[in-house]
JSON list of C-alpha atoms in Angstrom, two decimals:
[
{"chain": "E", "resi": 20, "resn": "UNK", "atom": "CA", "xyz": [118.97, 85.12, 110.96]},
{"chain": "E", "resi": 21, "resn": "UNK", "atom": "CA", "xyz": [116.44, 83.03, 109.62]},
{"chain": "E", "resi": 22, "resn": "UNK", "atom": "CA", "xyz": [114.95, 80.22, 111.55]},
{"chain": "E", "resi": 23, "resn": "UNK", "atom": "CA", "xyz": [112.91, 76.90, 110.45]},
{"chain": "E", "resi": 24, "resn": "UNK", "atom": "CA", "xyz": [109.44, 76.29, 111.29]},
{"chain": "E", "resi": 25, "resn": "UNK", "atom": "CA", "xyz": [111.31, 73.31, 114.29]},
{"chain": "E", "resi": 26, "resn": "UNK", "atom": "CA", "xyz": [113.73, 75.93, 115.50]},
{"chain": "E", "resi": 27, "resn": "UNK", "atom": "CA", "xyz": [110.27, 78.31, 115.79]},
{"chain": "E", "resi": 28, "resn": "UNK", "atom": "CA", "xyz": [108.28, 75.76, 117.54]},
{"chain": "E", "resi": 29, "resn": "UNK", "atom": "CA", "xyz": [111.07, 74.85, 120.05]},
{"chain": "E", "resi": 30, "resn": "UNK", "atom": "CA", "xyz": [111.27, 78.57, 120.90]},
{"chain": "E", "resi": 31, "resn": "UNK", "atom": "CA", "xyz": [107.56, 78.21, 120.96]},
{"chain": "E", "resi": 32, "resn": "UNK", "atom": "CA", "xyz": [107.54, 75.92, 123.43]},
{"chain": "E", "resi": 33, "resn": "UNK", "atom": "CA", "xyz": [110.54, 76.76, 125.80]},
{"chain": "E", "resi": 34, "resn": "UNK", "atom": "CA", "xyz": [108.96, 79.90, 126.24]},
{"chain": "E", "resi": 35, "resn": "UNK", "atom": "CA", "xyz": [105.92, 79.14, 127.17]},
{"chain": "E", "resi": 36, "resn": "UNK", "atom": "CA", "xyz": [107.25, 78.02, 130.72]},
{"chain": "E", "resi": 37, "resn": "UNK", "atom": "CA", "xyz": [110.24, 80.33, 130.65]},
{"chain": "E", "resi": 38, "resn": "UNK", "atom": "CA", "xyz": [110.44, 79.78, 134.72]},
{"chain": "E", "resi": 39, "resn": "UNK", "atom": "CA", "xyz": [108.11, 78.54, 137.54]},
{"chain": "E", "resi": 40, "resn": "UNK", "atom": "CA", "xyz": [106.40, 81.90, 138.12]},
{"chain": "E", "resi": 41, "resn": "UNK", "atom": "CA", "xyz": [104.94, 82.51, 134.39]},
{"chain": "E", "resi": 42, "resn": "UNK", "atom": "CA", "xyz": [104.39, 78.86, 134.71]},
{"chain": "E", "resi": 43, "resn": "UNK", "atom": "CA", "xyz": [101.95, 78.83, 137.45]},
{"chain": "E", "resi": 44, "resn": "UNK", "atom": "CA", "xyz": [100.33, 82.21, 135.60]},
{"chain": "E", "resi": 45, "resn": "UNK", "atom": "CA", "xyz": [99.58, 79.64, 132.73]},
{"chain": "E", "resi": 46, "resn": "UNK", "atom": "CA", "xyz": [101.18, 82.10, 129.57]},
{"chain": "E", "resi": 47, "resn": "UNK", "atom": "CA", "xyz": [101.62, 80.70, 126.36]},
{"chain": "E", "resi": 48, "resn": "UNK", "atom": "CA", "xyz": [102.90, 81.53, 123.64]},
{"chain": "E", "resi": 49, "resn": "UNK", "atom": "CA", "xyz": [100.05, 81.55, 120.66]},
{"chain": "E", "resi": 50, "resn": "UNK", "atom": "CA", "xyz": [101.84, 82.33, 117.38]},
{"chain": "E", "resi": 51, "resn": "UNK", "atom": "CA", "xyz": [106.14, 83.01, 117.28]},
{"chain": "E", "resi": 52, "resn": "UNK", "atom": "CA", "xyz": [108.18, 84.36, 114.12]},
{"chain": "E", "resi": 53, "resn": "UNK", "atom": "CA", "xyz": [111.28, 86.47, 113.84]},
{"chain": "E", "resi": 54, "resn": "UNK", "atom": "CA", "xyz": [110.27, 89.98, 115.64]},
{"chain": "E", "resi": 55, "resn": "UNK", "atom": "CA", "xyz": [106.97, 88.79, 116.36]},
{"chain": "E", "resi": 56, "resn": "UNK", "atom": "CA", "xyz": [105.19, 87.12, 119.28]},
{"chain": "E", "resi": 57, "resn": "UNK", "atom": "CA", "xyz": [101.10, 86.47, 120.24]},
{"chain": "E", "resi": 58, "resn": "UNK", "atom": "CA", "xyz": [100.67, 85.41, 123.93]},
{"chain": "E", "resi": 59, "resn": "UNK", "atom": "CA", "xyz": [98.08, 84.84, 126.25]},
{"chain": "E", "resi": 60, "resn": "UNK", "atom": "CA", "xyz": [97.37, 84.21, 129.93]},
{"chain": "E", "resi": 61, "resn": "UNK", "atom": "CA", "xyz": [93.97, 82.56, 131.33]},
{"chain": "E", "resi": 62, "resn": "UNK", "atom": "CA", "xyz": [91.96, 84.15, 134.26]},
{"chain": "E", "resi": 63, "resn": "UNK", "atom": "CA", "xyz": [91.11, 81.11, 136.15]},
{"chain": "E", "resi": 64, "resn": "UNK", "atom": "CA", "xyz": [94.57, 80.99, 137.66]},
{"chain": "E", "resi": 65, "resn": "UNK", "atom": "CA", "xyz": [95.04, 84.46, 137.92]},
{"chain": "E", "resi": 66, "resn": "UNK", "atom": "CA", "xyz": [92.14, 85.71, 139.41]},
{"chain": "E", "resi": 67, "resn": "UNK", "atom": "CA", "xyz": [92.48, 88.39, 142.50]},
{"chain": "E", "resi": 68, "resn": "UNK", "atom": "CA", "xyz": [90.07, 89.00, 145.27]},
{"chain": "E", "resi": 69, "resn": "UNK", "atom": "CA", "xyz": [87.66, 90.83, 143.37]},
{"chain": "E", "resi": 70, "resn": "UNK", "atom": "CA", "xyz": [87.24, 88.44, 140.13]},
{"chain": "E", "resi": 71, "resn": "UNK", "atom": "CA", "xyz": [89.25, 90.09, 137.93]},
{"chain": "E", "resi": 72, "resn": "UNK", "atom": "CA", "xyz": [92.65, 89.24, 136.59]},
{"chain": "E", "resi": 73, "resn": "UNK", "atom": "CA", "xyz": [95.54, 89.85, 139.11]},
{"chain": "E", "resi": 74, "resn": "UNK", "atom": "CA", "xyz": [97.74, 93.06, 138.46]},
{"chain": "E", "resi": 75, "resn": "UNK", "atom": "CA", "xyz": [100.63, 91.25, 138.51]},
{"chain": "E", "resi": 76, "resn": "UNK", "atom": "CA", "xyz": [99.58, 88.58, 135.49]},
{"chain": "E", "resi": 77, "resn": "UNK", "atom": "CA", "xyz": [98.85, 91.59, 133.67]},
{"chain": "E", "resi": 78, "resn": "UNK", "atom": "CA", "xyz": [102.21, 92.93, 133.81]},
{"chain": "E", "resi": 79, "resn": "UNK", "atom": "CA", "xyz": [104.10, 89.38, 133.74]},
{"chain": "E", "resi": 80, "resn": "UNK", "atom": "CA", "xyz": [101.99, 89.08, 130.66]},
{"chain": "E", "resi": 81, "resn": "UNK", "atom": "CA", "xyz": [103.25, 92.47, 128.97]},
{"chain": "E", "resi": 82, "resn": "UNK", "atom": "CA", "xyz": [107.08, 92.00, 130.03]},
{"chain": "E", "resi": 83, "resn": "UNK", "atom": "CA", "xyz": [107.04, 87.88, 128.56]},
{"chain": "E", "resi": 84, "resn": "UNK", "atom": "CA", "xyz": [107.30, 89.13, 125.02]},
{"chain": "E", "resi": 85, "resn": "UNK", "atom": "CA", "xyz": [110.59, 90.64, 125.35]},
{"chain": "E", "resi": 86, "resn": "UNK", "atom": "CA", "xyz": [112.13, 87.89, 126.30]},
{"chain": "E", "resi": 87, "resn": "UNK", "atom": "CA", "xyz": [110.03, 86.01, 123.50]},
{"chain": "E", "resi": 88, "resn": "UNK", "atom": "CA", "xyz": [111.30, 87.87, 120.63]},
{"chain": "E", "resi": 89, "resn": "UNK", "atom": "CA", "xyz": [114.80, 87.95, 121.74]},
{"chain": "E", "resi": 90, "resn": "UNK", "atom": "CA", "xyz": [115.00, 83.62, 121.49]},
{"chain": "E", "resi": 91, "resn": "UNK", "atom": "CA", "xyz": [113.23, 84.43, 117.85]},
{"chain": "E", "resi": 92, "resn": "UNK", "atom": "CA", "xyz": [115.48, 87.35, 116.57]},
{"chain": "E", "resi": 93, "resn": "UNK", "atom": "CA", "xyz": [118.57, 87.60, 117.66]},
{"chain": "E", "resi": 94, "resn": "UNK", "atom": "CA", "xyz": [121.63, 85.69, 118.48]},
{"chain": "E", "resi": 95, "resn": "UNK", "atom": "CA", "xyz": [121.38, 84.11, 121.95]},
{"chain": "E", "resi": 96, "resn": "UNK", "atom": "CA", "xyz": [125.16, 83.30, 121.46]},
{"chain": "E", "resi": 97, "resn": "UNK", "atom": "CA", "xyz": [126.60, 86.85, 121.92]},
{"chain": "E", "resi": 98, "resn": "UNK", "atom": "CA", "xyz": [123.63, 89.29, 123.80]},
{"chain": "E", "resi": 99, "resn": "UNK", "atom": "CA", "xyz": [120.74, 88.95, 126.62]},
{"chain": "E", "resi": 100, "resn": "UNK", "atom": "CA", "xyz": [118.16, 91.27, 126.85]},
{"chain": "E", "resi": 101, "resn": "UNK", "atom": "CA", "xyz": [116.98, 93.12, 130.35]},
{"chain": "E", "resi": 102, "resn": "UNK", "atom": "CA", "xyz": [114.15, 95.14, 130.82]},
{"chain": "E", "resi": 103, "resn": "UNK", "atom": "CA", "xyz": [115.01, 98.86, 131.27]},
{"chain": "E", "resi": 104, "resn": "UNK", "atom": "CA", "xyz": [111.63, 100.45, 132.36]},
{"chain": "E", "resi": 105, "resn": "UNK", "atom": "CA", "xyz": [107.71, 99.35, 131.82]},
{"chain": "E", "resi": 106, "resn": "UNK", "atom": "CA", "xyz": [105.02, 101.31, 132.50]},
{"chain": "E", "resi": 107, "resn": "UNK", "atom": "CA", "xyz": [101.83, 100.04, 132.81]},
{"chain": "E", "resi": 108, "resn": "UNK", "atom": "CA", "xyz": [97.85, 101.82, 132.34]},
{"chain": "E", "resi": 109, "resn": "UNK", "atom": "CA", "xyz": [95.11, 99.87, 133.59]},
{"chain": "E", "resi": 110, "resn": "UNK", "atom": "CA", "xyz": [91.85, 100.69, 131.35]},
{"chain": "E", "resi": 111, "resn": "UNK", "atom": "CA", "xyz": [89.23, 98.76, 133.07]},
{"chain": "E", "resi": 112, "resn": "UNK", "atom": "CA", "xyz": [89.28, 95.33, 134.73]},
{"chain": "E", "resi": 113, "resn": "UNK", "atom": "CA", "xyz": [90.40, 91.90, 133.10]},
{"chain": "E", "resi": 114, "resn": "UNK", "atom": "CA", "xyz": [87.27, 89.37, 133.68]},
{"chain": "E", "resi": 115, "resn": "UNK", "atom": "CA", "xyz": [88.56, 86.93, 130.84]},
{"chain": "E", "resi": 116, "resn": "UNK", "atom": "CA", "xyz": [91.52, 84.70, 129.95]},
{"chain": "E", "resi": 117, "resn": "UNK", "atom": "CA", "xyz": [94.15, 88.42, 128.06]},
{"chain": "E", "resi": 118, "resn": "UNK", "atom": "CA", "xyz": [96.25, 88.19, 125.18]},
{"chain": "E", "resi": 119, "resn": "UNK", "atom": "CA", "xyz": [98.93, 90.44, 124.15]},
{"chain": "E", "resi": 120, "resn": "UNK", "atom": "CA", "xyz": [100.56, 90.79, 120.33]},
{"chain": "E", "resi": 121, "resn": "UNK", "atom": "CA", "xyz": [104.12, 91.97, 119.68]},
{"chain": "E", "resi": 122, "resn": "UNK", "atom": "CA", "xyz": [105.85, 93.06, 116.62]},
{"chain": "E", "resi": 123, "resn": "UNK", "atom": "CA", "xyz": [109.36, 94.73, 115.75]},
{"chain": "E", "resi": 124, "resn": "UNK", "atom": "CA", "xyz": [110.02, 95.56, 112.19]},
{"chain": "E", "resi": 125, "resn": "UNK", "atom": "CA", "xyz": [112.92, 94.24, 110.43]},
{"chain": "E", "resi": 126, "resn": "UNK", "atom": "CA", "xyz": [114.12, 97.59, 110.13]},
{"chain": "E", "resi": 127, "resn": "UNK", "atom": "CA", "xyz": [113.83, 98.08, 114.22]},
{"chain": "E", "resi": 128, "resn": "UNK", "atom": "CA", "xyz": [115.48, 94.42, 114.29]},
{"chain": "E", "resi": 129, "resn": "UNK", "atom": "CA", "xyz": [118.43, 96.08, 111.84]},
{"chain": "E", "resi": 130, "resn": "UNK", "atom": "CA", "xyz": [118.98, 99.16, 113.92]},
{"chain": "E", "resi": 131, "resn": "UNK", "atom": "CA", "xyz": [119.09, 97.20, 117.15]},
{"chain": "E", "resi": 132, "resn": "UNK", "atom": "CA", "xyz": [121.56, 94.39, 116.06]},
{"chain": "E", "resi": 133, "resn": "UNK", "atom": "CA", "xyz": [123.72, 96.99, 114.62]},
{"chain": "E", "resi": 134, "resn": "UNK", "atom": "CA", "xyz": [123.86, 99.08, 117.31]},
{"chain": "E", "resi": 135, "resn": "UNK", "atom": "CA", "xyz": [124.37, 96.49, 119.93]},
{"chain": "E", "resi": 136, "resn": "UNK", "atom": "CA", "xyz": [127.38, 95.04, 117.68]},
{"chain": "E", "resi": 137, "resn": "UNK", "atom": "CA", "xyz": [128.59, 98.67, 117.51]},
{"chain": "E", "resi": 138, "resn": "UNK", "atom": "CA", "xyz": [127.99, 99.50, 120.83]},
{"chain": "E", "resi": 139, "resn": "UNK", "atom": "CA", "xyz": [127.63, 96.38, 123.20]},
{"chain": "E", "resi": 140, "resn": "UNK", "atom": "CA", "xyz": [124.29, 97.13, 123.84]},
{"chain": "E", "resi": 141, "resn": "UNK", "atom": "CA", "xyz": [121.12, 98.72, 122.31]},
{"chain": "E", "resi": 142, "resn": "UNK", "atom": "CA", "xyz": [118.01, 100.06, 123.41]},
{"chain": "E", "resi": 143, "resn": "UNK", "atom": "CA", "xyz": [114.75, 99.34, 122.04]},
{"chain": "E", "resi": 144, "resn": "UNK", "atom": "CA", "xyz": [111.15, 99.73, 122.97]},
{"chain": "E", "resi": 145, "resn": "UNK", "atom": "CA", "xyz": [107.38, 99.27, 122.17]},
{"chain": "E", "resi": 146, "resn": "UNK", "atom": "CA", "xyz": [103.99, 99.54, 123.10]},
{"chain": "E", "resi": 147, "resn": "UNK", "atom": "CA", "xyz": [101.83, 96.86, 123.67]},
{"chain": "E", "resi": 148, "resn": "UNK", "atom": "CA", "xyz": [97.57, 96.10, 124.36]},
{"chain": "E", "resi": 149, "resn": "UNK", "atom": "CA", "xyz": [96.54, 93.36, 126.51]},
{"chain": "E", "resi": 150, "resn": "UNK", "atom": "CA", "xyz": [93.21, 92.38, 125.39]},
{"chain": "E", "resi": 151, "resn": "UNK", "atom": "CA", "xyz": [90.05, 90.57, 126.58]},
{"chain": "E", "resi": 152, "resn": "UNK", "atom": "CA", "xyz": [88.48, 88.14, 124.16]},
{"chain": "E", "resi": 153, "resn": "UNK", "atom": "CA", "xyz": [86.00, 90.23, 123.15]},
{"chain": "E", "resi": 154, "resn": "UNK", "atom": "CA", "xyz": [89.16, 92.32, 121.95]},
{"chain": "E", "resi": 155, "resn": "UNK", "atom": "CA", "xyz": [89.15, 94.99, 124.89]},
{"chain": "E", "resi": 156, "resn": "UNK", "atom": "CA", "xyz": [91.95, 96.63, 125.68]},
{"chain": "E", "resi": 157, "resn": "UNK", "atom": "CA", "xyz": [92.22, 96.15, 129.36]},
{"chain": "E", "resi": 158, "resn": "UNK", "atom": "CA", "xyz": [95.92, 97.65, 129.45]},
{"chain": "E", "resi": 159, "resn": "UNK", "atom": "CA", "xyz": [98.39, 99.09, 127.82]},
{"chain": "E", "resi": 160, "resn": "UNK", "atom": "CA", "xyz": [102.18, 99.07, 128.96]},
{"chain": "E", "resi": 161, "resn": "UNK", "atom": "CA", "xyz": [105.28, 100.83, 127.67]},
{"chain": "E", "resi": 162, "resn": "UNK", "atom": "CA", "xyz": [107.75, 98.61, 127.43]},
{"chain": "E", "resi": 163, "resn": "UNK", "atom": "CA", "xyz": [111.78, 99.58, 127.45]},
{"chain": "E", "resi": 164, "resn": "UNK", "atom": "CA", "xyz": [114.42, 96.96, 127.10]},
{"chain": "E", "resi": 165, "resn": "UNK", "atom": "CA", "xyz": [118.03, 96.70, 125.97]},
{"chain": "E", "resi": 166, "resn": "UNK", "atom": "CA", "xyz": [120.02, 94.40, 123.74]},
{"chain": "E", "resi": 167, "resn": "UNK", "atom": "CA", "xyz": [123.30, 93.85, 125.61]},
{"chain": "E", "resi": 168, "resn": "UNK", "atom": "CA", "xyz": [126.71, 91.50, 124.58]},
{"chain": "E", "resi": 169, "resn": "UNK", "atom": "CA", "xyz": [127.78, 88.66, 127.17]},
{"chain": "E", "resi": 170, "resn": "UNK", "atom": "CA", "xyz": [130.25, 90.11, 128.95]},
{"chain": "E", "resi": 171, "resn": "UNK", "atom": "CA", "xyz": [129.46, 93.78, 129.15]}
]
């Protein structure tokens, strides 16, 4: 599946307020292409009683991508994708606006697609940083998903 620089940027943009919740948290969605995402959250909406960056924005921010590459890699038509497990390791607090960078290899993309056709359903996982803008990894989270047919 190959999609057109339009069909990228109205992904793009449809998931950058994917619903009201990641839309108050103020994510967008930085660069798209197929098994590939760049996100990022600010910290002026987000921040939590101490200064920092909320928990919660942290890990909205690492589960977005997920959903992300799914519009921008496979076929909408016939699966869904649902989060399985994430686990989450806060390194040290997030005092600026975080990004987060996503990639599955087209092989990865291959064996899911396959397997899901197959099967009904596939799993698939990765791990991912959120960083600072100075580049500091603030957090890293596990993330588990699956890739599962309409109707299963």
């Amino acid at each position: 599946m190959s999609l057109s620089k339009e069909q990228l940027d109205t992904i793009k943009t449809a998931a950058s307020t994917p619903f009201p919740f990641a839309t108050r948290c103020g994510s967008t969605v930085d660069e798209l292409e197929r098994g590939y995402c760049k996100m990022s959250m600010p910290l002026a909406p987000n921040v939590n009683h101490i200064g920092t960056m909320y928990a919660g924005a942290l890990f909205t921010l690492a589960e977005l991508p997920g959903g992300v590459i799914f519009l921008s890699t496979f076929d909408t038509r016939n699966f869904y994708p649902i989060v399985k497990d994430m686990q989450i390791r806060f390194r040290r607090p997030a005092k600026t606006d975080i990004t987060v960078e996503v990639r599955i290899t087209e092989e990865e993309v291959q064996r899911i697609q396959s397997e899901a056709d197959a099967n009904g359903k596939a799993d698939f996982e990765w791990e991912c940083e959120l960083k600072d803008t100075s580049g500091e990894v603030v957090a890293i989270c596990r993330n588990l998903y699956q890739l599962r047919k309409i109707g299963m």
